[in-house]
Coordinates of C-alpha atoms and ligand atoms in Angstrom, one line a residue:
M886 CA 0.0 0.0 0.0
S887 CA 1.5 3.4 -1.0
A888 CA 1.5 6.2 1.6
V889 CA -1.0 9.0 0.6
S890 CA -0.8 12.6 1.7
A891 CA -3.7 13.9 3.8
A892 CA -4.8 16.1 0.9
D893 CA -4.9 13.1 -1.5
G894 CA -6.6 11.0 1.1
E895 CA -9.3 13.7 1.7
R896 CA -9.9 14.0 -2.1
V897 CA -10.2 10.2 -2.5
F898 CA -12.5 9.9 0.5
A899 CA -14.8 12.7 -0.8
E900 CA -14.9 11.0 -4.2
T901 CA -15.7 7.6 -2.6
I902 CA -18.7 9.1 -0.8
E903 CA -19.8 11.1 -3.8
K904 CA -19.8 8.1 -6.1
D905 CA -21.5 5.9 -3.6
L906 CA -18.5 3.6 -3.3
R907 CA -17.4 1.9 0.0
V908 CA -14.7 3.2 2.4
E909 CA -12.5 0.3 3.4
P910 CA -10.4 0.0 6.6
R911 CA -7.0 0.8 5.0
D912 CA -8.3 3.9 3.2
W913 CA -7.7 7.3 4.5
M914 CA -10.7 8.7 6.4
P915 CA -11.3 11.8 8.5
D916 CA -10.9 11.2 12.3
G917 CA -14.5 12.2 12.8
Y918 CA -15.7 9.5 10.4
R919 CA -13.6 6.8 12.1
K920 CA -15.0 8.0 15.5
T921 CA -18.6 8.0 14.3
M922 CA -18.3 4.6 12.8
I923 CA -16.7 3.1 15.9
R924 CA -19.5 4.8 18.1
Q925 CA -22.3 3.5 15.9
I926 CA -20.9 0.0 15.3
A927 CA -20.0 -0.5 19.0
Q928 CA -23.4 0.7 20.1
H929 CA -24.9 -1.7 17.6
A930 CA -22.7 -4.6 18.7
H931 CA -23.5 -3.9 22.4
S932 CA -27.2 -3.9 21.6
E933 CA -27.0 -7.3 20.0
I934 CA -25.2 -8.8 23.0
I935 CA -27.4 -7.1 25.6
G936 CA -30.4 -8.0 23.4
M937 CA -29.7 -11.7 24.2
Q938 CA -30.8 -11.2 27.8
P939 CA -34.6 -10.4 27.6
E940 CA -35.3 -13.3 25.3
G941 CA -32.6 -15.6 26.7
A942 CA -34.5 -15.4 30.0
W943 CA -37.3 -17.5 28.4
I944 CA -35.2 -20.3 27.0
T945 CA -35.7 -22.5 30.0
R946 CA -39.4 -21.7 30.2
A947 CA -40.4 -22.0 26.5
P948 CA -43.6 -24.0 26.3
S949 CA -42.4 -26.8 23.9
L950 CA -39.3 -28.3 22.6
R951 CA -39.9 -26.7 19.2
R952 CA -40.3 -23.2 20.7
K953 CA -37.2 -23.8 22.8
A954 CA -35.1 -24.8 19.7
I955 CA -36.3 -21.8 17.8
L956 CA -35.6 -19.4 20.6
L957 CA -32.1 -20.9 21.2
A958 CA -31.3 -20.5 17.6
K959 CA -32.5 -16.9 17.6
V960 CA -30.5 -15.9 20.7
Q961 CA -27.4 -17.5 19.2
D962 CA -27.9 -15.5 16.0
E963 CA -27.8 -12.3 18.1
A964 CA -24.4 -13.4 19.6
G965 CA -23.2 -13.9 16.0
H966 CA -24.4 -10.4 15.0
G967 CA -22.5 -9.0 18.0
L968 CA -19.3 -10.8 16.9
Y969 CA -19.5 -9.6 13.3
L970 CA -20.0 -6.1 14.5
Y971 CA -17.1 -6.1 17.0
S972 CA -14.9 -7.5 14.2
A973 CA -16.0 -4.6 12.0
A974 CA -15.2 -2.1 14.8
E975 CA -11.7 -3.8 15.1
T976 CA -11.0 -3.0 11.4
L977 CA -11.1 0.7 12.5
G978 CA -8.5 0.1 15.2
A979 CA -10.9 -0.3 18.1
D980 CA -10.1 -2.9 20.7
R981 CA -12.9 -5.3 21.6
G982 CA -12.0 -5.5 25.3
D983 CA -11.9 -1.8 25.5
L984 CA -15.4 -1.5 23.9
T985 CA -16.8 -4.0 26.4
R986 CA -15.2 -2.0 29.3
R987 CA -16.8 1.1 28.0
L988 CA -20.2 -0.6 27.9
I989 CA -20.0 -2.0 31.4
E990 CA -18.8 1.3 32.8
G991 CA -21.7 3.1 31.2
R992 CA -19.5 5.1 28.8
Q993 CA -21.0 3.6 25.6
K994 CA -24.7 3.2 24.9
Y995 CA -26.8 0.2 23.7
S996 CA -30.3 0.3 22.4
S997 CA -33.0 1.7 24.7
I998 CA -35.3 -1.2 23.9
F999 CA -33.5 -3.8 25.9
N1000 CA -34.1 -2.0 29.2
Y1001 CA -37.7 -3.3 29.4
P1002 CA -38.6 -6.6 31.1
T1003 CA -40.0 -9.7 29.3
L1004 CA -43.0 -10.6 31.5
T1005 CA -44.6 -13.4 29.6
F1006 CA -43.9 -15.7 26.7
A1007 CA -45.9 -13.4 24.4
D1008 CA -43.1 -10.9 24.9
V1009 CA -40.8 -13.3 22.9
G1010 CA -43.3 -13.1 20.0
V1011 CA -43.8 -9.4 20.2
I1012 CA -40.0 -8.8 20.4
G1013 CA -39.7 -10.8 17.1
W1014 CA -42.5 -8.9 15.5
L1015 CA -42.0 -5.3 16.7
V1016 CA -38.3 -5.1 17.8
D1017 CA -36.9 -7.2 15.0
G1018 CA -39.3 -5.5 12.6
A1019 CA -38.0 -2.1 13.7
A1020 CA -34.4 -3.4 13.5
I1021 CA -35.0 -4.5 9.9
C1022 CA -36.5 -1.1 8.9
N1023 CA -33.5 0.6 10.4
Q1024 CA -30.8 -1.8 9.2
V1025 CA -31.8 -2.6 5.6
P1026 CA -30.7 0.9 4.5
L1027 CA -27.5 0.3 6.5
C1028 CA -26.6 -2.4 3.9
R1029 CA -25.7 0.5 1.7
S1030 CA -23.8 2.4 4.4
S1031 CA -20.5 3.9 3.2
F1032 CA -18.2 1.8 5.5
G1033 CA -17.6 -1.5 3.7
P1034 CA -17.2 -3.9 6.6
Y1035 CA -20.3 -2.5 8.3
A1036 CA -22.4 -2.6 5.2
R1037 CA -21.4 -6.2 4.4
A1038 CA -22.1 -7.3 8.0
M1039 CA -25.6 -5.7 7.7
I1040 CA -26.5 -7.9 4.7
R1041 CA -26.1 -11.1 6.6
I1042 CA -27.6 -9.6 9.8
C1043 CA -30.7 -8.4 7.9
K1044 CA -31.3 -11.9 6.4
E1045 CA -31.3 -13.4 9.9
E1046 CA -33.4 -10.5 11.4
S1047 CA -36.0 -11.3 8.7
F1048 CA -36.3 -14.9 9.9
H1049 CA -36.5 -13.6 13.5
Q1050 CA -39.3 -11.3 12.6
R1051 CA -41.3 -14.1 11.0
Q1052 CA -40.8 -16.5 13.9
G1053 CA -42.2 -13.8 16.2
Y1054 CA -45.2 -13.2 14.0
E1055 CA -45.9 -16.9 13.6
L1056 CA -45.7 -17.4 17.4
L1057 CA -48.2 -14.5 17.9
M1058 CA -50.5 -15.9 15.2
T1059 CA -50.5 -19.2 17.0
M1060 CA -51.3 -17.6 20.4
M1061 CA -54.1 -15.5 18.8
T1062 CA -55.8 -18.7 17.8
G1063 CA -55.5 -20.1 21.3
T1064 CA -57.4 -19.3 24.5
P1065 CA -58.8 -15.9 25.5
E1066 CA -56.0 -15.7 28.1
Q1067 CA -53.4 -16.2 25.4
R1068 CA -54.9 -13.5 23.2
E1069 CA -54.9 -11.2 26.2
M1070 CA -51.2 -11.9 26.8
V1071 CA -50.4 -10.9 23.2
Q1072 CA -52.4 -7.7 23.6
D1073 CA -50.7 -6.9 26.9
A1074 CA -47.2 -7.5 25.4
T1075 CA -48.1 -5.3 22.4
N1076 CA -49.3 -2.5 24.7
R1077 CA -45.9 -2.6 26.6
W1078 CA -43.6 -2.9 23.6
W1079 CA -45.2 -0.6 21.0
W1080 CA -43.9 2.8 22.2
P1081 CA -40.4 1.6 23.2
S1082 CA -40.2 0.1 19.6
L1083 CA -40.9 3.5 18.1
M1084 CA -38.1 4.9 20.3
M1085 CA -35.6 2.5 18.8
F1086 CA -35.3 4.8 15.8
G1087 CA -33.7 7.5 18.0
P1088 CA -34.7 11.1 18.9
P1089 CA -36.8 13.2 16.5
D1090 CA -34.9 14.7 13.6
N1091 CA -34.9 18.2 15.1
D1092 CA -33.1 16.7 18.2
S1093 CA -30.7 14.3 16.6
P1094 CA -27.2 15.8 16.9
N1095 CA -25.4 13.1 14.8
S1096 CA -27.8 12.8 11.9
A1097 CA -26.7 15.6 9.6
Q1098 CA -23.0 14.6 9.5
S1099 CA -23.8 10.9 9.3
M1100 CA -26.2 11.5 6.4
A1101 CA -23.6 13.6 4.6
W1102 CA -21.1 10.8 5.0
K1103 CA -23.8 8.3 3.8
I1104 CA -23.4 6.3 7.0
K1105 CA -27.2 6.8 7.5
R1106 CA -29.3 6.9 4.4
H1107 CA -32.6 8.1 6.0
S1108 CA -33.5 10.2 9.0
N1109 CA -34.7 8.8 12.3
D1110 CA -38.3 10.1 11.7
E1111 CA -38.4 8.8 8.1
L1112 CA -37.6 5.3 9.2
R1113 CA -40.0 5.5 12.2
Q1114 CA -42.8 6.5 9.8
R1115 CA -41.9 3.6 7.5
F1116 CA -42.1 1.2 10.5
V1117 CA -45.5 2.5 11.5
D1118 CA -46.9 2.2 8.0
M1119 CA -45.6 -1.3 7.7
T1120 CA -46.8 -2.5 11.1
V1121 CA -50.4 -1.2 11.3
P1122 CA -51.7 -3.7 8.6
Q1123 CA -49.8 -6.5 10.4
A1124 CA -51.5 -5.6 13.7
E1125 CA -54.9 -5.7 11.9
A1126 CA -54.1 -9.2 10.4
L1127 CA -53.1 -10.4 13.9
G1128 CA -56.2 -9.0 15.6
V1129 CA -54.4 -6.8 18.1
T1130 CA -54.9 -3.1 18.8
L1131 CA -51.9 -0.8 18.8
P1132 CA -52.1 1.3 22.0
D1133 CA -52.4 4.8 20.3
P1134 CA -55.7 6.5 20.0
E1135 CA -54.3 9.0 17.6
L1136 CA -53.1 6.3 15.1
R1137 CA -55.1 6.8 11.8
W1138 CA -54.5 6.9 8.1
N1139 CA -53.8 10.3 6.6
A1140 CA -55.0 10.2 3.0
E1141 CA -53.3 13.5 2.2
R1142 CA -49.8 12.4 3.5
E1143 CA -50.4 8.8 2.5
H1144 CA -49.0 7.7 5.8
Y1145 CA -50.4 6.8 9.2
D1146 CA -50.4 9.7 11.7
F1147 CA -49.5 8.7 15.3
G1148 CA -49.4 10.2 18.8
E1149 CA -46.6 12.0 20.6
I1150 CA -43.7 9.7 21.8
D1151 CA -42.7 10.2 25.5
W1152 CA -39.2 11.6 24.8
A1153 CA -38.7 12.2 28.5
E1154 CA -38.9 8.4 29.0
F1155 CA -36.5 7.8 26.1
K1156 CA -33.9 10.2 27.7
R1157 CA -34.3 8.5 31.1
V1158 CA -33.8 5.1 29.6
I1159 CA -30.7 6.0 27.5
S1160 CA -29.2 7.7 30.6
G1161 CA -29.4 4.5 32.6
G1162 CA -32.8 5.0 34.3
G1163 CA -34.9 2.4 32.5
P1164 CA -36.6 -0.5 34.4
M1165 CA -33.9 -3.0 33.5
N1166 CA -30.7 -1.0 32.9
E1167 CA -29.0 -2.0 36.1
Q1168 CA -29.8 -5.7 35.8
R1169 CA -28.7 -5.8 32.1
I1170 CA -25.3 -4.2 32.9
A1171 CA -24.8 -6.3 36.0
H1172 CA -25.4 -9.5 34.0
R1173 CA -23.1 -8.3 31.2
R1174 CA -20.3 -7.5 33.8
R1175 CA -20.7 -10.9 35.4
A1176 CA -20.5 -12.7 32.1
D1177 CA -17.4 -10.7 31.2
E1178 CA -15.7 -11.7 34.5
E1179 CA -16.7 -15.3 34.3
G1180 CA -15.4 -15.5 30.7
A1181 CA -12.0 -14.0 31.5
W1182 CA -10.3 -17.4 31.8
V1183 CA -11.7 -18.5 28.4
R1184 CA -10.2 -15.4 26.7
E1185 CA -6.9 -16.0 28.5
A1186 CA -6.8 -19.6 27.4
A1187 CA -7.7 -18.6 23.8
A1188 CA -5.0 -16.0 23.8
A1189 CA -2.4 -18.5 25.1
H1190 CA -3.5 -21.0 22.5
A1191 CA -3.2 -18.5 19.7
A1192 CA 0.3 -17.4 20.9
K1193 CA 1.4 -21.0 21.0
Q1194 CA 0.1 -21.6 17.5
A1195 CA 1.8 -18.4 16.2
G1196 CA 5.0 -19.6 17.9
A1197 CA 4.7 -23.0 16.2
R1198 CA 4.1 -21.4 12.8
A1199 CA 7.1 -19.1 13.3
G1200 CA 9.2 -22.2 14.3
A1201 CA 8.0 -24.1 11.2
A1202 CA 8.7 -21.2 8.9
A1203 CA 12.2 -20.9 10.3
A1204 CA 12.8 -24.6 9.7
G1205 CA 11.3 -24.4 6.2
A1206 CA 8.4 -26.7 6.9
R1207 CA 4.7 -26.1 6.8
P1208 CA 2.9 -26.0 10.3
G1209 CA 0.9 -29.2 9.5
E1210 CA 4.2 -31.1 9.3
Q1211 CA 5.1 -30.3 12.9
G1212 CA 3.2 -33.1 14.4
E1213 CA 0.6 -32.7 17.1
G1214 CA 2.1 -29.7 18.9
G1215 CA 2.4 -27.7 15.7
A1216 CA -1.1 -28.5 14.4
A1217 CA -2.9 -28.0 17.7
Ligands
BYC352 N1 -31.1 3.7 22.2 O1 -28.0 11.8 17.0 P1 -28.7 10.5 17.1 C1 -31.4 -5.5 17.5 C2 -28.4 7.8 21.1 S1 -30.2 -4.5 18.0 C3 -30.0 4.1 22.8 O2 -30.0 10.3 16.4 P2 -27.4 8.5 15.6 C4 -31.8 -6.7 18.2 C5 -27.3 8.0 20.0 O3 -26.4 6.9 20.0 C6 -30.6 -2.9 17.4 N2 -29.4 5.3 22.4 O4 -27.7 9.3 16.9 C7 -30.8 -7.3 19.0 C8 -26.7 9.3 20.4 O5 -25.9 9.1 21.5 P3 -24.3 9.4 21.5 C9 -29.6 -1.9 17.5 C10 -29.9 5.9 21.3 O6 -26.3 7.5 15.8 C11 -31.2 -8.5 19.7 C12 -27.9 10.1 20.9 O7 -28.9 9.1 21.3 N3 -29.5 -1.2 16.2 O8 -32.1 -5.1 16.6 O9 -27.3 9.4 14.4 C13 -32.5 -9.0 19.7 C14 -28.5 11.0 19.8 O10 -29.1 10.2 18.7 C15 -31.0 5.4 20.6 C16 -28.6 -0.2 15.9 O11 -27.7 0.0 16.7 C17 -31.7 4.3 21.1 N4 -32.8 3.8 20.6 O12 -28.7 7.6 15.3 C18 -33.4 -8.4 18.8 C19 -28.7 0.3 14.6 N5 -31.2 6.3 19.6 O13 -23.7 8.1 21.0 C20 -33.0 -7.2 18.1 C21 -27.5 1.2 14.2 C22 -30.3 7.2 19.6 O14 -24.1 10.6 20.7 N6 -27.6 2.5 14.7 N7 -29.5 7.0 20.7 O15 -24.0 9.6 23.0 C23 -28.3 3.5 14.1 O16 -28.9 3.4 13.1 C24 -28.1 4.9 14.8 O17 -27.0 4.9 15.6 C25 -29.4 5.3 15.6 C26 -29.2 6.6 16.2 C27 -30.6 5.5 14.6 C28 -29.8 4.3 16.6

């Protein structure tokens, strides 16, 4: 790779954005772009990992073997999403351990949505339907985000999210054909998750400090309010098909705008939740901290193993042989 001057780098970066090409990790990029990407990718990765908790809590209590297998697979997918995303952040020079420390010390955010409790099994279905549905609306445009590793990770993540959304909807459809108590559970879960799902898209456009720059850099392709509206328009017919009522008396079709109007979001609640004051913030972070501490020995063992392998490879290279020819020690 040839060294480029800052002026050349800046010109190439501007052209890359202008022509809708991808910025790759070794390319020159403004410090602000690097910082913004690390912030967004880390927050996204943390959300996937913390997001394993609310649904994970139901794995042992899923009502059948089939539901347990589906839920296990979904929660494992979220772990995979977190791992791709931490890897994408590492391509920008971030250190995974440092990002985790920032999360557990409250210096980096994760999605507000995971600070609410999952009270019944219907919550598992509603998370799939509404939370994964909102995530898809937000993340499909990110497949065209300007940073290559993030955009590519999003393609795979969105495919899996789409399966997650359908499993949630199918679970709810099944419950809605069950007993009156089951239908009530679905309605109750919908009432509790609807407004927090709308908050997932972030603050309103006139109060979103990062949007203008992130849109100019084509990290974000649509504003928070545009995506929120898209989600509402997509979800209302799904609620009708399911037979549940969305808990918003102001929700109605606006023929002039060709969109659904909806009521005012409680932004004070949103601010409280993202500043650590949501119903489950403390528990989510305490759980994450415990998992990090309990996993320390695994990370140490993996690092020792990797160092041993690297040593074996170096030894093999010095002796002019391939690592596989070193017997058990070298190939381990
Ligand atoms: N929660 O200027 P803004 C999933 C913060 S995982 C918490 O609009 P930006 C799933 C924002 O970070 C879904 N914080 O910011 C997993 C900023 O704070 P800082 C996760 C929020 O970045 C498991 C400040 O508020 N998805 O789907 O332009 C199971 C001002 O906001 C939130 C992603 O992370 C929030 N909801 O836009 C099931 C998607 N909203 O950092 C499902 C990727 C805003 O300046 N991220 N904040 O202190 C994005 O698309 C954008 O970062 C956002 C925010 C739209 C979220």
